[in-house]
mmCIF file of C-alpha atoms in Angstrom:
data_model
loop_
_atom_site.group_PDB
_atom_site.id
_atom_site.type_symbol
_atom_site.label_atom_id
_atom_site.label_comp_id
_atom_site.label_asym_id
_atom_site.label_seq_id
_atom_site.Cartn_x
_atom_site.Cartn_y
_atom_site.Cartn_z
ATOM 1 C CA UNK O 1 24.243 -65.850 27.227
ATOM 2 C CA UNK O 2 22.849 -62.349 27.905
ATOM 3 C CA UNK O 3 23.674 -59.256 26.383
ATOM 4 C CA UNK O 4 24.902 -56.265 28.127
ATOM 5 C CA UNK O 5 22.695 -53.272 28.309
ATOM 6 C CA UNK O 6 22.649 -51.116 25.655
ATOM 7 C CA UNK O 7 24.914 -47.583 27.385
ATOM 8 C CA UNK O 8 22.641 -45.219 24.678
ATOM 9 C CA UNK O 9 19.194 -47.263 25.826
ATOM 10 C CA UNK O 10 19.631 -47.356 29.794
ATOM 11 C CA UNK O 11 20.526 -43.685 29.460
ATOM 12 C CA UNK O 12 18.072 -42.279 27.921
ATOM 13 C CA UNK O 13 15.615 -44.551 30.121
ATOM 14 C CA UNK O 14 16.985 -43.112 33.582
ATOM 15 C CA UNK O 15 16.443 -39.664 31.257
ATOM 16 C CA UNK O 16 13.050 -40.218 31.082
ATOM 17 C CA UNK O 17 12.582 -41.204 34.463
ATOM 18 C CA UNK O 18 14.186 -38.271 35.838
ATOM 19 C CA UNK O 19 12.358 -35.659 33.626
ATOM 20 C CA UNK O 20 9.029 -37.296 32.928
ATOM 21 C CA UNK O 21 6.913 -35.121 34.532
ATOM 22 C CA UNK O 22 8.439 -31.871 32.138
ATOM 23 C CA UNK O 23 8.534 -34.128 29.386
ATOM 24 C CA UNK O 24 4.711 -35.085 29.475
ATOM 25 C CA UNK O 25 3.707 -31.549 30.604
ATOM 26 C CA UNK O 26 5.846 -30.454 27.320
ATOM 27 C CA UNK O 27 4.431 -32.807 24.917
ATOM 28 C CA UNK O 28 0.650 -31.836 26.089
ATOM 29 C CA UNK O 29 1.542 -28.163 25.639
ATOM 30 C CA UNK O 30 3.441 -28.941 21.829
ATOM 31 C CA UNK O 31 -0.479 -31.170 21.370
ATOM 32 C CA UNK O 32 -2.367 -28.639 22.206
ATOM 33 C CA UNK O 33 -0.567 -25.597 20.349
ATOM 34 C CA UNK O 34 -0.631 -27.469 17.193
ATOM 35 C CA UNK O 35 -4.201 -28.075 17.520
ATOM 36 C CA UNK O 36 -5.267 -24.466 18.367
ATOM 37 C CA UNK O 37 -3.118 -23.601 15.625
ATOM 38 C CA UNK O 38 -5.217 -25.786 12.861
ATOM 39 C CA UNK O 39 -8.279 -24.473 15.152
ATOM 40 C CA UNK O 40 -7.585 -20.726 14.895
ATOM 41 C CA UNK O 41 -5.655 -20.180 11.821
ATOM 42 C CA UNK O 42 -6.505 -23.418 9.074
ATOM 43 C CA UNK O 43 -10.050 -23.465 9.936
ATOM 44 C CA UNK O 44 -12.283 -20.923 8.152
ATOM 45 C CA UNK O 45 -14.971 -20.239 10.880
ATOM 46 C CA UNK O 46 -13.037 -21.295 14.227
ATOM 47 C CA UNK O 47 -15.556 -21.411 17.268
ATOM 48 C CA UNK O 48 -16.328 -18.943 19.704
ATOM 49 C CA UNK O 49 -14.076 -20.419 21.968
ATOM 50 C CA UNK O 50 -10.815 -20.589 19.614
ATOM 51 C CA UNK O 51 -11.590 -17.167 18.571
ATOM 52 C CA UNK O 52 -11.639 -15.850 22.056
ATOM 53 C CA UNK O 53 -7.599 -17.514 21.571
ATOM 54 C CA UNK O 54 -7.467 -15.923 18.498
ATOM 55 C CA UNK O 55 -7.928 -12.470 20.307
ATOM 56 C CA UNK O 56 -5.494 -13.297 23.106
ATOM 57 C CA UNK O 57 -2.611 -13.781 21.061
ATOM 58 C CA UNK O 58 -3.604 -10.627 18.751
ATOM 59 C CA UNK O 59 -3.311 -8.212 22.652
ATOM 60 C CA UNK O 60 0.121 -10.182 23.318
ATOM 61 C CA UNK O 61 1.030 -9.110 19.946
ATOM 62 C CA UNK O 62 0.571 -5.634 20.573
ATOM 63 C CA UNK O 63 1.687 -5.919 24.136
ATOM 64 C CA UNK O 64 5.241 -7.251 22.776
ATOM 65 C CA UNK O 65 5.809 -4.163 20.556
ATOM 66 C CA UNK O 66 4.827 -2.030 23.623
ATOM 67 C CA UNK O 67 7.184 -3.591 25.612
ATOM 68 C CA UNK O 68 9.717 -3.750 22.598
ATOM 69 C CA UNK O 69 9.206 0.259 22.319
ATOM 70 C CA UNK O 70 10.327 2.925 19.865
ATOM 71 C CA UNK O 71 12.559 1.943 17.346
ATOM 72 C CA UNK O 72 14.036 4.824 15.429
ATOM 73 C CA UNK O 73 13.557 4.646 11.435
ATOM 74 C CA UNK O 74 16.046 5.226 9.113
ATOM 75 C CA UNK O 75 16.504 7.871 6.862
ATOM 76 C CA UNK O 76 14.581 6.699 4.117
ATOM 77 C CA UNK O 77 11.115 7.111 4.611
ATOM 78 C CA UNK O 78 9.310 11.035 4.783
ATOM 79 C CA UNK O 79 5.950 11.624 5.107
ATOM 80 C CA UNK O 80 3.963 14.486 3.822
ATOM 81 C CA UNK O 81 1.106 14.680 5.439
ATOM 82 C CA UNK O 82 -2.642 16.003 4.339
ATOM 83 C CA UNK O 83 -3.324 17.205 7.949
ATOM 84 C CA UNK O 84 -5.892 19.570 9.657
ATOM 85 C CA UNK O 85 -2.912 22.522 9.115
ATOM 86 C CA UNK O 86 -2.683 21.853 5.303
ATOM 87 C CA UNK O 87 -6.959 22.500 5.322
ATOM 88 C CA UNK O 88 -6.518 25.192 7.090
ATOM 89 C CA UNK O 89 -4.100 26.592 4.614
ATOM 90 C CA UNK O 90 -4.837 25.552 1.562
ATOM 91 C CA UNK O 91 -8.394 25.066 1.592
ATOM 92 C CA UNK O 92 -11.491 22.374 2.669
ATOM 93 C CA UNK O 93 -10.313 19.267 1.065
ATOM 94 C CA UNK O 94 -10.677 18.553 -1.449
ATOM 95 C CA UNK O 95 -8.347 21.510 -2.161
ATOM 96 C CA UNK O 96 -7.034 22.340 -6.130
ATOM 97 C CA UNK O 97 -4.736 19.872 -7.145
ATOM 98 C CA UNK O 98 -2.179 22.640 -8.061
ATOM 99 C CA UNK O 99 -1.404 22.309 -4.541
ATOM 100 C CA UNK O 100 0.111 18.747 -5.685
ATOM 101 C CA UNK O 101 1.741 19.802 -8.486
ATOM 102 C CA UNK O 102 3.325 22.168 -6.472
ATOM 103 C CA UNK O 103 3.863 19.868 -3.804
ATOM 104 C CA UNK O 104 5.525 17.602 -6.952
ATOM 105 C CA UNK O 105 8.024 20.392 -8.334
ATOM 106 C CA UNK O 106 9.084 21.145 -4.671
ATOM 107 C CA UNK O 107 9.809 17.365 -3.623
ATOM 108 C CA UNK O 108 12.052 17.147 -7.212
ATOM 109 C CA UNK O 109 13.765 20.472 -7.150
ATOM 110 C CA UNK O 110 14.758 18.936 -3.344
ATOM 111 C CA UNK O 111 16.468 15.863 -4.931
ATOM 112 C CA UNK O 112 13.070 12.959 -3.146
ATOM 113 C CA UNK O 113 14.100 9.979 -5.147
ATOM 114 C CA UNK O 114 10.664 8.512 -5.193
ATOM 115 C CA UNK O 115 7.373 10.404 -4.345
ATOM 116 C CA UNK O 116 4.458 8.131 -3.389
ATOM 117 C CA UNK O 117 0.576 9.150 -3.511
ATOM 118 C CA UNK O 118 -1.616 7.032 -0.749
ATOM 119 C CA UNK O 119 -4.632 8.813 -2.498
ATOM 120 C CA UNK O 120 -5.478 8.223 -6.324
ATOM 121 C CA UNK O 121 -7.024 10.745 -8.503
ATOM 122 C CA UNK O 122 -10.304 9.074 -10.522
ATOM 123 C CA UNK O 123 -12.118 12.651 -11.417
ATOM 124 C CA UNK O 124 -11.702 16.007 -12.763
ATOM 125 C CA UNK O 125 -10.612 18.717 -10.268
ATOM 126 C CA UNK O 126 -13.905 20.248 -8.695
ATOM 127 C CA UNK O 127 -12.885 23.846 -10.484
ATOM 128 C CA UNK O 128 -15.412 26.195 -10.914
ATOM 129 C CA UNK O 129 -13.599 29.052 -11.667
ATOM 130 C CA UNK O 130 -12.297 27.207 -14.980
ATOM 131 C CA UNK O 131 -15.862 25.836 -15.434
ATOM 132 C CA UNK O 132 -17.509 28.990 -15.346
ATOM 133 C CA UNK O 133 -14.644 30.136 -17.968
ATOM 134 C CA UNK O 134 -15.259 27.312 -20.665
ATOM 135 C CA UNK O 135 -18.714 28.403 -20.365
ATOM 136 C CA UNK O 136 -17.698 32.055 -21.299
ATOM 137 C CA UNK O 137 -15.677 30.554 -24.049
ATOM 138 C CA UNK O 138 -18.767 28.825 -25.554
ATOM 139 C CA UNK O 139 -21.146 31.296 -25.089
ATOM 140 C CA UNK O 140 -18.376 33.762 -26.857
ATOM 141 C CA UNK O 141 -17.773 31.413 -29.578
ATOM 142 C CA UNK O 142 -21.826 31.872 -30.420
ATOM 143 C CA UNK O 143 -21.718 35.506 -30.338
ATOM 144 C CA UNK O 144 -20.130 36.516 -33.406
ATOM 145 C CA UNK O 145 -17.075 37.330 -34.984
ATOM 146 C CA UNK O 146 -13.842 36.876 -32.106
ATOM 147 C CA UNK O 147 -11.439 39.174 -30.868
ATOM 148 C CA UNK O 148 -8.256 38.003 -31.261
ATOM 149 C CA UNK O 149 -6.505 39.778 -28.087
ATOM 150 C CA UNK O 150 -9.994 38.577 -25.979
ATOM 151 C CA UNK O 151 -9.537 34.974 -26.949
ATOM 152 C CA UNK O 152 -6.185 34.832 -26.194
ATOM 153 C CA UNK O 153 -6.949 36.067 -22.842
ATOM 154 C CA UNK O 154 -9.646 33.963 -22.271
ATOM 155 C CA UNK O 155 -6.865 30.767 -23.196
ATOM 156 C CA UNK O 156 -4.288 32.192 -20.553
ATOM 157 C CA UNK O 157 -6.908 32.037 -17.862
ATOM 158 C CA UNK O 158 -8.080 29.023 -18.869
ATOM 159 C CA UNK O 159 -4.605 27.461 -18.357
ATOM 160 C CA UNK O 160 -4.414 29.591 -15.301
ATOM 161 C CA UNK O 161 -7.108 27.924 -13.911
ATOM 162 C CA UNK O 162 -6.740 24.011 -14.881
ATOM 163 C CA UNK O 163 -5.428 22.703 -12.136
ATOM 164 C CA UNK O 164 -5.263 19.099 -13.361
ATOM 165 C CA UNK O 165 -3.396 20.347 -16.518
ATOM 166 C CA UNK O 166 -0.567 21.588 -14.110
ATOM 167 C CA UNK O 167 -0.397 18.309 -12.146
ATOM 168 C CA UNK O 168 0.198 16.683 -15.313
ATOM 169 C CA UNK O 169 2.835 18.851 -15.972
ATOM 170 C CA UNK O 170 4.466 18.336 -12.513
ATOM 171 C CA UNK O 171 4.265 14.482 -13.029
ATOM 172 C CA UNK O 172 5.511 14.282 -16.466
ATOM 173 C CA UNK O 173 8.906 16.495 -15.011
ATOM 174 C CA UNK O 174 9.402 13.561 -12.326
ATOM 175 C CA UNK O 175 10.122 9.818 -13.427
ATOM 176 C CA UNK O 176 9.882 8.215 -9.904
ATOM 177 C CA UNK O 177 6.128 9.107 -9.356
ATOM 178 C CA UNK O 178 4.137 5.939 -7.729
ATOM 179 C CA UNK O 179 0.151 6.665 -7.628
ATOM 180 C CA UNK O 180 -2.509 4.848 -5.846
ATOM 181 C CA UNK O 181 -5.583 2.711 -6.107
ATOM 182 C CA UNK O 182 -7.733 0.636 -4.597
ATOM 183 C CA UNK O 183 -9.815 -2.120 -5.069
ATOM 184 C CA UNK O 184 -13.457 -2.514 -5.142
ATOM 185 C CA UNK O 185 -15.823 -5.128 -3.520
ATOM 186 C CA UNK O 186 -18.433 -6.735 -5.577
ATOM 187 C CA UNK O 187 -21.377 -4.447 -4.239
ATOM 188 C CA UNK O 188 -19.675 -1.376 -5.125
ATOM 189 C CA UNK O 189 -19.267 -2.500 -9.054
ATOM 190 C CA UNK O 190 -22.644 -0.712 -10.507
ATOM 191 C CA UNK O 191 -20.958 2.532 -9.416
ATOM 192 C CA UNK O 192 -17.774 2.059 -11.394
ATOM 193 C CA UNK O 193 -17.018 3.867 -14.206
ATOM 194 C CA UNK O 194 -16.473 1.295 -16.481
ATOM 195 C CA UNK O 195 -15.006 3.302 -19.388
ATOM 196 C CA UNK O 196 -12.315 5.405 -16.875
ATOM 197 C CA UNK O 197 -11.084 2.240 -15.402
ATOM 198 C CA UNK O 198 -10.539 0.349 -18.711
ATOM 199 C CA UNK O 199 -8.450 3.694 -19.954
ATOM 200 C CA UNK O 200 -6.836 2.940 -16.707
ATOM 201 C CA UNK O 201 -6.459 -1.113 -17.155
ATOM 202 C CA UNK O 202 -4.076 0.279 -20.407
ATOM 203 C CA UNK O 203 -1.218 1.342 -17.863
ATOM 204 C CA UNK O 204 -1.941 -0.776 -14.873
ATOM 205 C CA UNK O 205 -1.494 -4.255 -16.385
ATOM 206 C CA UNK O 206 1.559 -3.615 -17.221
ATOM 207 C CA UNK O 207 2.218 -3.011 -13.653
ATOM 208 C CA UNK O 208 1.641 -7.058 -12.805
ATOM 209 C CA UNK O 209 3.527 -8.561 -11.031
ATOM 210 C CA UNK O 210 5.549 -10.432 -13.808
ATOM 211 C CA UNK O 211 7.125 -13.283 -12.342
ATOM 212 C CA UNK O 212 4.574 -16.485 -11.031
ATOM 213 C CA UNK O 213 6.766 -19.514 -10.242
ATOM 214 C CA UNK O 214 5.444 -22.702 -10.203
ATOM 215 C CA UNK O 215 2.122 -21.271 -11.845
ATOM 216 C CA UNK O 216 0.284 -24.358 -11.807
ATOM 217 C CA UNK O 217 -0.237 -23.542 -8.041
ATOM 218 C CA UNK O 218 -1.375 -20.248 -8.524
ATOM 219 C CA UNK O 219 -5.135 -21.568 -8.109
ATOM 220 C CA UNK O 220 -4.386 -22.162 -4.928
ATOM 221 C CA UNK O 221 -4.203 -19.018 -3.756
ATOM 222 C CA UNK O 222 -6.381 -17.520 -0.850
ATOM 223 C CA UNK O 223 -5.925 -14.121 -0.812
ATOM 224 C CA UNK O 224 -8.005 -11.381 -2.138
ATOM 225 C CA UNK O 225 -9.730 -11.301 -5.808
ATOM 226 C CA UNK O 226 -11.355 -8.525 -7.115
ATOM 227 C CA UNK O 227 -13.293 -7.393 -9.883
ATOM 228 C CA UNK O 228 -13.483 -3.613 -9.887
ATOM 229 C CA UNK O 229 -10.958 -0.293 -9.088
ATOM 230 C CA UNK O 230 -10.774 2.835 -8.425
ATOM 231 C CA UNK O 231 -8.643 4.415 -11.114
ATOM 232 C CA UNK O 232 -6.314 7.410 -11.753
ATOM 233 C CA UNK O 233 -7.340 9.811 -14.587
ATOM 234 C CA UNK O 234 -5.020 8.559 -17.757
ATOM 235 C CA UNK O 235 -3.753 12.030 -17.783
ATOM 236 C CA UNK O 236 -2.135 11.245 -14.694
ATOM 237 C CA UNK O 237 -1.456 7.674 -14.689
ATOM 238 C CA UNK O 238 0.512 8.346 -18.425
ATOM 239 C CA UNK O 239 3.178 9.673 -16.006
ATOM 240 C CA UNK O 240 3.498 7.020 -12.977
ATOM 241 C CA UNK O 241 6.507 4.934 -13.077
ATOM 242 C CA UNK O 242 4.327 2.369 -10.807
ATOM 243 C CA UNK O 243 0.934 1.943 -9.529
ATOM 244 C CA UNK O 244 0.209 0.254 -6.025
ATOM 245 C CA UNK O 245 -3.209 -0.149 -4.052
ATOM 246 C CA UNK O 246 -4.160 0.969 -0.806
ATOM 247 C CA UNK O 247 -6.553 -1.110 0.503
ATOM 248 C CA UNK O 248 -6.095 -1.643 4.708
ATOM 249 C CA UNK O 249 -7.715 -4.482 6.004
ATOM 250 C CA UNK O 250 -7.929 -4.529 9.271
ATOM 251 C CA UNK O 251 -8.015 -7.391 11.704
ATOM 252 C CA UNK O 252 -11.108 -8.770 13.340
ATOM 253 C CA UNK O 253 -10.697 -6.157 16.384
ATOM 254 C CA UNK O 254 -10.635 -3.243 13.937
ATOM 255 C CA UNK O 255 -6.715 -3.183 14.570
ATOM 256 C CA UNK O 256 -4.385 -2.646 11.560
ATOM 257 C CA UNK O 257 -1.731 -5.421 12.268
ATOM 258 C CA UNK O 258 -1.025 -7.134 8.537
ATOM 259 C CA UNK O 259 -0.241 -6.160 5.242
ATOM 260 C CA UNK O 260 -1.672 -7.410 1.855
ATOM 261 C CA UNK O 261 1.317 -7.776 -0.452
ATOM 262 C CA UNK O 262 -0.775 -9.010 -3.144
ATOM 263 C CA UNK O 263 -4.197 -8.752 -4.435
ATOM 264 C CA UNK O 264 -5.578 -10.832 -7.802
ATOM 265 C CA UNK O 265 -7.473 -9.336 -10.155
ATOM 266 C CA UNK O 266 -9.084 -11.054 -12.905
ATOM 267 C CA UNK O 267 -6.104 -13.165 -14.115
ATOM 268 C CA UNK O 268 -3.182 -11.164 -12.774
ATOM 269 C CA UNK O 269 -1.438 -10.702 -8.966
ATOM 270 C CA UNK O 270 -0.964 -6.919 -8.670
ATOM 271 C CA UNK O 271 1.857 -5.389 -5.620
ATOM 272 C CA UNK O 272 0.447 -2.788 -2.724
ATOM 273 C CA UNK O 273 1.390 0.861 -2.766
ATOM 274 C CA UNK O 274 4.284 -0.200 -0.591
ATOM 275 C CA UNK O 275 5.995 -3.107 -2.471
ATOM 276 C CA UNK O 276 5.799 -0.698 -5.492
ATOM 277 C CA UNK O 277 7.193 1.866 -3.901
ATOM 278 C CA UNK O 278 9.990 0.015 -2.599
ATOM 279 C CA UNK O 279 10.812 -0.877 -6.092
ATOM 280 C CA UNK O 280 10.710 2.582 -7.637
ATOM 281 C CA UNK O 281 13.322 3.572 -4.688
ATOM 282 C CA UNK O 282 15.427 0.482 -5.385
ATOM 283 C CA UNK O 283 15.110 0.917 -9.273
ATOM 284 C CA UNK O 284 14.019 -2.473 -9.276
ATOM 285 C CA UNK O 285 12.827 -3.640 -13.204
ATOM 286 C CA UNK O 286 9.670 -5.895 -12.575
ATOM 287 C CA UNK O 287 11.494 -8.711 -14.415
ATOM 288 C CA UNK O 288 13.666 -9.087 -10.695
ATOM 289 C CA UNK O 289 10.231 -9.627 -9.226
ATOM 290 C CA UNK O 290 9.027 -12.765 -8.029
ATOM 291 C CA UNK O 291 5.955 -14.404 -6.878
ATOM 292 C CA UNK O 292 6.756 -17.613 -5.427
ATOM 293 C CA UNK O 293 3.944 -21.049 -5.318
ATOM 294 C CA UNK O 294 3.957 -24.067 -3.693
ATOM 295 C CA UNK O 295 1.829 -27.502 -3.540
ATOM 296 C CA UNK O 296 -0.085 -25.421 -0.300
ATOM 297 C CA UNK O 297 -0.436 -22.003 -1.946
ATOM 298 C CA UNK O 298 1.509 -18.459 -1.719
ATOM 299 C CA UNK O 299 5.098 -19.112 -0.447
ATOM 300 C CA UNK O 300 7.063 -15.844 -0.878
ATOM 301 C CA UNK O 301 7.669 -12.959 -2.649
ATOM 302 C CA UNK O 302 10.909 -12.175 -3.918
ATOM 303 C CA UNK O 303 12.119 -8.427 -5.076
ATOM 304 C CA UNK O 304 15.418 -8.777 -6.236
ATOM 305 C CA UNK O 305 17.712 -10.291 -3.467
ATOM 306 C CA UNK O 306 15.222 -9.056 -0.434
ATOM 307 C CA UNK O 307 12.505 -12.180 0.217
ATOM 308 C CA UNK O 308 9.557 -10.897 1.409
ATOM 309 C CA UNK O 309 7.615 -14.207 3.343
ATOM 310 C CA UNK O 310 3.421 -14.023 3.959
ATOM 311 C CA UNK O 311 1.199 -16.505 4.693
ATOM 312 C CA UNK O 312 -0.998 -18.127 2.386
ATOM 313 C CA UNK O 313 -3.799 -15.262 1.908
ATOM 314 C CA UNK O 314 -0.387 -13.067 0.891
ATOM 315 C CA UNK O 315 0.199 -11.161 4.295
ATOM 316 C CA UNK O 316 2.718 -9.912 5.978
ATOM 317 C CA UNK O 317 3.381 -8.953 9.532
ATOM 318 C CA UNK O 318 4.457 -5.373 10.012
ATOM 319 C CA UNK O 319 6.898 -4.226 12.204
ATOM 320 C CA UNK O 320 5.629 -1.167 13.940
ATOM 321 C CA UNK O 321 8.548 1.655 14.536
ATOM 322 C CA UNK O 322 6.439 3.353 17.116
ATOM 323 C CA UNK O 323 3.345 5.110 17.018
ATOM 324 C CA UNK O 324 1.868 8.209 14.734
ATOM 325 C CA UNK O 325 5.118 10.777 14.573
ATOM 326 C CA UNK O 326 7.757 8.412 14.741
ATOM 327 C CA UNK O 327 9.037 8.938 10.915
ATOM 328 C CA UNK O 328 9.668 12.133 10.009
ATOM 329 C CA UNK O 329 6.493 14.065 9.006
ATOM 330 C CA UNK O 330 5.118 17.578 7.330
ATOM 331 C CA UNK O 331 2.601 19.339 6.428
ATOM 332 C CA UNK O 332 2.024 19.835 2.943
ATOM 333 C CA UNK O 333 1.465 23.359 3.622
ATOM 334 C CA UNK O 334 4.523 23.703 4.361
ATOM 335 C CA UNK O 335 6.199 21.731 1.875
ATOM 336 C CA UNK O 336 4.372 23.560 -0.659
ATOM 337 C CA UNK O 337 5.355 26.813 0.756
ATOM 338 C CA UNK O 338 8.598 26.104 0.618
ATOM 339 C CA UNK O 339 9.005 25.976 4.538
ATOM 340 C CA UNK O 340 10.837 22.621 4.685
ATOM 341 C CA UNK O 341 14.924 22.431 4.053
ATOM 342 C CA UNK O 342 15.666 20.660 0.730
ATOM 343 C CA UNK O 343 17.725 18.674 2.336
ATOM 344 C CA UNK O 344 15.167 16.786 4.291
ATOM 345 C CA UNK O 345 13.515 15.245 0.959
ATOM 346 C CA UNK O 346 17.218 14.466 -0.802
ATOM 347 C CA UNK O 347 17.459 10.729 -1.696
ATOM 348 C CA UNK O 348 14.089 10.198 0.352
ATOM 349 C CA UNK O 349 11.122 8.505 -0.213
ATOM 350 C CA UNK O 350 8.088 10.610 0.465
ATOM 351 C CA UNK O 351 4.908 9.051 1.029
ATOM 352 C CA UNK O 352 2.036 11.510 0.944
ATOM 353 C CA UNK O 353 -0.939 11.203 2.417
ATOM 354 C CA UNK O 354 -3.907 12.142 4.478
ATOM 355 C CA UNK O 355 -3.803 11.875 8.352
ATOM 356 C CA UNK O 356 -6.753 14.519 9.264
ATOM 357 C CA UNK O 357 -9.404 13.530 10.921
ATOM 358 C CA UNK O 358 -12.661 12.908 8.390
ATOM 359 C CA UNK O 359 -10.474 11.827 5.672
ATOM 360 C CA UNK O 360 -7.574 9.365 6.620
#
């Protein structure tokens, strides 16, 4: 005796009958996308050919967020910006750093929650004027008995003059200060001070982030790892609530398309200027701070309740707002001039940096 037809069988039969042609045309395109994704993105030296891919879908990246357009920030983010107007004001750059600490007691006075440096500090202020008066100090201290009224004039232009002295000062009125770094290649590790950035080492490692789940993985990371930094002068870096590097690495086009969330260095996974700053302005402690392994490497990052995903070598995408202007910017002429309404730093986080031409 023979069975009826199965309903769920003959269906799905006269399915594939109807649609093979989009099925087969489907399951060739699903073949081939998984294999130029192992090609382009799991291979460490794709071919010329899957490279040439590789660049396609980098263009119909950018043309998507062309196409997307403008999306207007919110009120978070300021920038203060080291332009060609704040040379022309305060001086060839690299202009007396008692322009930042100026900059510094302006930003707090206007209620900025967070003030970020995308520049680091790793030498004295070039100051000649207080050079050449330590060197009247120690030619004065050879000449003889002192006047008292002389010296104390000579110590009230010295303080006058030291412009890193004030910056300190600024920093040590402001607990939300974030200052930044960056990370040195092999080849550049004979110039290194080696003395400044162990002083340096003393406030940064405490900066790690904390947190490794599943540790064990951790080897399998395949992100950056470096062995030398450029540091911040301890006098400063006694101050910072956070540290965060700067490094941009661009894509293979020279385009700026990724962020590194997370560098290693020697044993210990340290956050970008960013990610710290985003903690200082969320008063996040580093014990919310997670950096999440897997069997296949870097999974996540977690800070607090926001999850921050990347891809195994610890990027993530960015999501342009628009292009150069599109968050509120100023001069830091202006800002240290007092030109800019208070208001427009309260509760802000103000990211300064340079954006003239010869030193961005």
């Amino acid at each position: 005796m023979k069975r009826p037809p199965n309903p769920s069988i003959a269906g799905a039969t006269r399915f594939f009958r109807k649609y093979r042609a989009g099925l087969i045309i489907s399951g060739i395109i699903c073949v081939i996308s998984v294999g130029l994704y192992f090609g382009i993105y799991l291979i460490p030296r794709p071919n010329a050919a899957l490279r040439f891919l590789a660049d396609i879908e980098l263009r119909t990246l950018d043309t998507r967020f062309q196409l997307r357009g403008t999306r207007q920030p919110g009120p978070q983010v300021v920038i203060v910006a080291i332009d060609q107007k704040s040379q022309d004001v305060l001086g060839r750059w690299p202009f007396p750093r008692s322009n930042f600490a100026t900059a510094v007691d302006v930003l707090r006075e206007s209620g900025a929650r967070v003030i970020a440096f995308d520049a680091n500090f790793p030498q004295p202020d070039q100051n000649s004027a207080l050079q050449a008066l330590r060197e009247v100090r120690a030619q004065y201290a050879k000449a003889g008995p002192r006047h008292s009224a002389f010296d104390a004039t000579l110590k009230a232009l010295e303080a006058e003059a030291d412009n890193d002295q004030k910056f300190a000062e600024a920093l040590s009125h402001f607990d939300n200060v974030v200052l930044g770094y960056f990370f040195l290649p092999k080849k550049e590790l004979n110039a290194q001070n080696q003395a400044l950035a162990g002083e340096f080492m003393n406030y940064l490692s405490f900066q790690a982030y904390p947190q490794i789940i599943n540790p064990q993985y951790a080897g399998k990371f395949e992100g950056r790892e470096y062995d030398g930094l450029s540091p911040n002068l301890p006098a400063f870096a006694m101050y910072a609530k956070n540290f965060g590097y700067y490094n941009v690495l661009p894509d293979e086009d020279g385009v700026v398309r990724r962020e590194p969330a997370i560098f290693k260095f020697g044993d210990s996974f340290y956050p970008s200027l960013d990610v710290a700053a985003v903690l200082a302005y969320l008063n996040l402690p580093l014990e919310k701070v997670s950096v999440f392994f897997n069997p296949n490497g870097l999974e996540r990052i977690n800070l607090g309740s926001i999850v921050l995903p990347t891809d195994p070598e610890g990027f993530v995408q960015i999501d342009f707002h628009g292009p150069s202007g599109t968050f509120p910017t100023y001069s830091l002429s202006d800002v240290v001039q007092r030109k800019i309404p208070p208001a427009k730093f309260k509760d802000r986080l103000v990211l300064i940096g340079p954006t003239a031409t010869g030193i961005a």
